[in-house]
Amino acid sequence: MNTCYYCKGDIERARIEHMARARDGYVFVRNLSVERCTQCGEVYLDAAASRQIDAALDDADSAQERLQVPVV
Ligand SMILES: [Zn+2]
């Protein structure tokens, strides 16, 4: 993907911090490699990013840094 689905802006690789939904809150994923629109900031998660999120969720049970964020 080279252009944004929404605004047709340029897409670039970026590393972001992502809040992934977990069973009882959210897990903070650091250095998530994604594609992001340089114009509107829309983030596109590819297969590798999805795997990275899944791995973070798997680790969440033993992680010390799990955030206790109430689910709204
Ligand atoms: Zn865009």
PDB file of C-alpha atoms and ligand atoms in Angstrom:
ATOM      1  CA  MET A   1       0.000   0.000   0.000  1.00  0.00           C
ATOM      2  CA  ASN A   2       1.507   3.314  -1.038  1.00  0.00           C
ATOM      3  CA  THR A   3      -1.326   5.775  -0.649  1.00  0.00           C
ATOM      4  CA  CYS A   4      -3.807   6.376   2.139  1.00  0.00           C
ATOM      5  CA  TYR A   5      -7.238   4.841   1.751  1.00  0.00           C
ATOM      6  CA  TYR A   6      -8.840   7.958   3.226  1.00  0.00           C
ATOM      7  CA  CYS A   7      -6.932  10.961   1.944  1.00  0.00           C
ATOM      8  CA  LYS A   8      -4.584   9.539  -0.731  1.00  0.00           C
ATOM      9  CA  GLY A   9      -1.611  10.817   1.239  1.00  0.00           C
ATOM     10  CA  ASP A  10       1.765   9.075   1.239  1.00  0.00           C
ATOM     11  CA  ILE A  11       2.223   6.019   3.457  1.00  0.00           C
ATOM     12  CA  GLU A  12       5.441   5.509   5.376  1.00  0.00           C
ATOM     13  CA  ARG A  13       6.795   2.946   7.831  1.00  0.00           C
ATOM     14  CA  ALA A  14       6.547   4.204  11.363  1.00  0.00           C
ATOM     15  CA  ARG A  15       7.036   2.909  14.889  1.00  0.00           C
ATOM     16  CA  ILE A  16       4.220   3.807  17.198  1.00  0.00           C
ATOM     17  CA  GLU A  17       2.934   3.033  20.653  1.00  0.00           C
ATOM     18  CA  HIS A  18      -0.307   1.118  20.457  1.00  0.00           C
ATOM     19  CA  MET A  19      -2.977   0.289  23.007  1.00  0.00           C
ATOM     20  CA  ALA A  20      -4.204  -3.228  22.359  1.00  0.00           C
ATOM     21  CA  ARG A  21      -7.444  -4.471  23.879  1.00  0.00           C
ATOM     22  CA  ALA A  22      -6.935  -7.309  26.333  1.00  0.00           C
ATOM     23  CA  ARG A  23      -9.353  -9.393  28.372  1.00  0.00           C
ATOM     24  CA  ASP A  24      -9.524  -7.047  31.330  1.00  0.00           C
ATOM     25  CA  GLY A  25      -8.073  -3.811  30.052  1.00  0.00           C
ATOM     26  CA  TYR A  26      -5.460  -2.710  27.583  1.00  0.00           C
ATOM     27  CA  VAL A  27      -1.905  -3.732  26.856  1.00  0.00           C
ATOM     28  CA  PHE A  28       0.595  -1.111  25.811  1.00  0.00           C
ATOM     29  CA  VAL A  29       2.631  -2.220  22.785  1.00  0.00           C
ATOM     30  CA  ARG A  30       5.819  -0.244  22.285  1.00  0.00           C
ATOM     31  CA  ASN A  31       7.738   0.112  19.036  1.00  0.00           C
ATOM     32  CA  LEU A  32       4.974  -1.361  16.949  1.00  0.00           C
ATOM     33  CA  SER A  33       6.015  -1.286  13.306  1.00  0.00           C
ATOM     34  CA  VAL A  34       3.127  -0.083  11.177  1.00  0.00           C
ATOM     35  CA  GLU A  35       2.397   1.839   8.023  1.00  0.00           C
ATOM     36  CA  ARG A  36       1.103   5.333   8.653  1.00  0.00           C
ATOM     37  CA  CYS A  37      -0.263   8.120   6.496  1.00  0.00           C
ATOM     38  CA  THR A  38       2.013  11.161   6.531  1.00  0.00           C
ATOM     39  CA  GLN A  39      -0.949  13.408   5.823  1.00  0.00           C
ATOM     40  CA  CYS A  40      -3.827  12.376   8.099  1.00  0.00           C
ATOM     41  CA  GLY A  41      -2.003  10.015  10.455  1.00  0.00           C
ATOM     42  CA  GLU A  42      -4.204   6.997   9.763  1.00  0.00           C
ATOM     43  CA  VAL A  43      -2.417   3.841  10.931  1.00  0.00           C
ATOM     44  CA  TYR A  44      -2.518   0.600   8.972  1.00  0.00           C
ATOM     45  CA  LEU A  45      -1.717  -2.622  10.806  1.00  0.00           C
ATOM     46  CA  ASP A  46      -0.165  -5.282   8.606  1.00  0.00           C
ATOM     47  CA  ALA A  47       0.238  -8.983   9.389  1.00  0.00           C
ATOM     48  CA  ALA A  48       3.543  -8.439  11.171  1.00  0.00           C
ATOM     49  CA  ALA A  49       2.027  -5.742  13.344  1.00  0.00           C
ATOM     50  CA  SER A  50      -0.894  -8.012  14.188  1.00  0.00           C
ATOM     51  CA  ARG A  51       1.528 -10.745  15.253  1.00  0.00           C
ATOM     52  CA  GLN A  52       3.410  -8.249  17.398  1.00  0.00           C
ATOM     53  CA  ILE A  53       0.168  -7.268  19.118  1.00  0.00           C
ATOM     54  CA  ASP A  54      -0.807 -10.911  19.633  1.00  0.00           C
ATOM     55  CA  ALA A  55       2.592 -11.615  21.193  1.00  0.00           C
ATOM     56  CA  ALA A  56       2.192  -8.649  23.523  1.00  0.00           C
ATOM     57  CA  LEU A  57      -1.228  -9.897  24.593  1.00  0.00           C
ATOM     58  CA  ASP A  58       0.191 -13.367  25.233  1.00  0.00           C
ATOM     59  CA  ASP A  59       2.874 -11.838  27.416  1.00  0.00           C
ATOM     60  CA  ALA A  60       0.432  -9.612  29.255  1.00  0.00           C
ATOM     61  CA  ASP A  61      -0.437 -12.132  31.930  1.00  0.00           C
ATOM     62  CA  SER A  62       3.103 -12.104  33.261  1.00  0.00           C
ATOM     63  CA  ALA A  63       3.976  -8.537  32.382  1.00  0.00           C
ATOM     64  CA  GLN A  64       4.672  -6.080  35.165  1.00  0.00           C
ATOM     65  CA  GLU A  65       3.633  -3.103  33.128  1.00  0.00           C
ATOM     66  CA  ARG A  66       0.080  -4.049  32.357  1.00  0.00           C
ATOM     67  CA  LEU A  67      -2.095  -1.012  32.585  1.00  0.00           C
ATOM     68  CA  GLN A  68      -5.229  -1.174  34.631  1.00  0.00           C
ATOM     69  CA  VAL A  69      -7.496   0.825  32.400  1.00  0.00           C
ATOM     70  CA  PRO A  70     -11.203   0.370  32.949  1.00  0.00           C
ATOM     71  CA  VAL A  71     -13.060  -0.720  29.873  1.00  0.00           C
ATOM     72  CA  VAL A  72     -15.624   1.907  29.033  1.00  0.00           C
TER      73      VAL A  72
HETATM   74 ZN    ZN B   1      -4.370   9.768   5.012  1.00  0.00          ZN
END
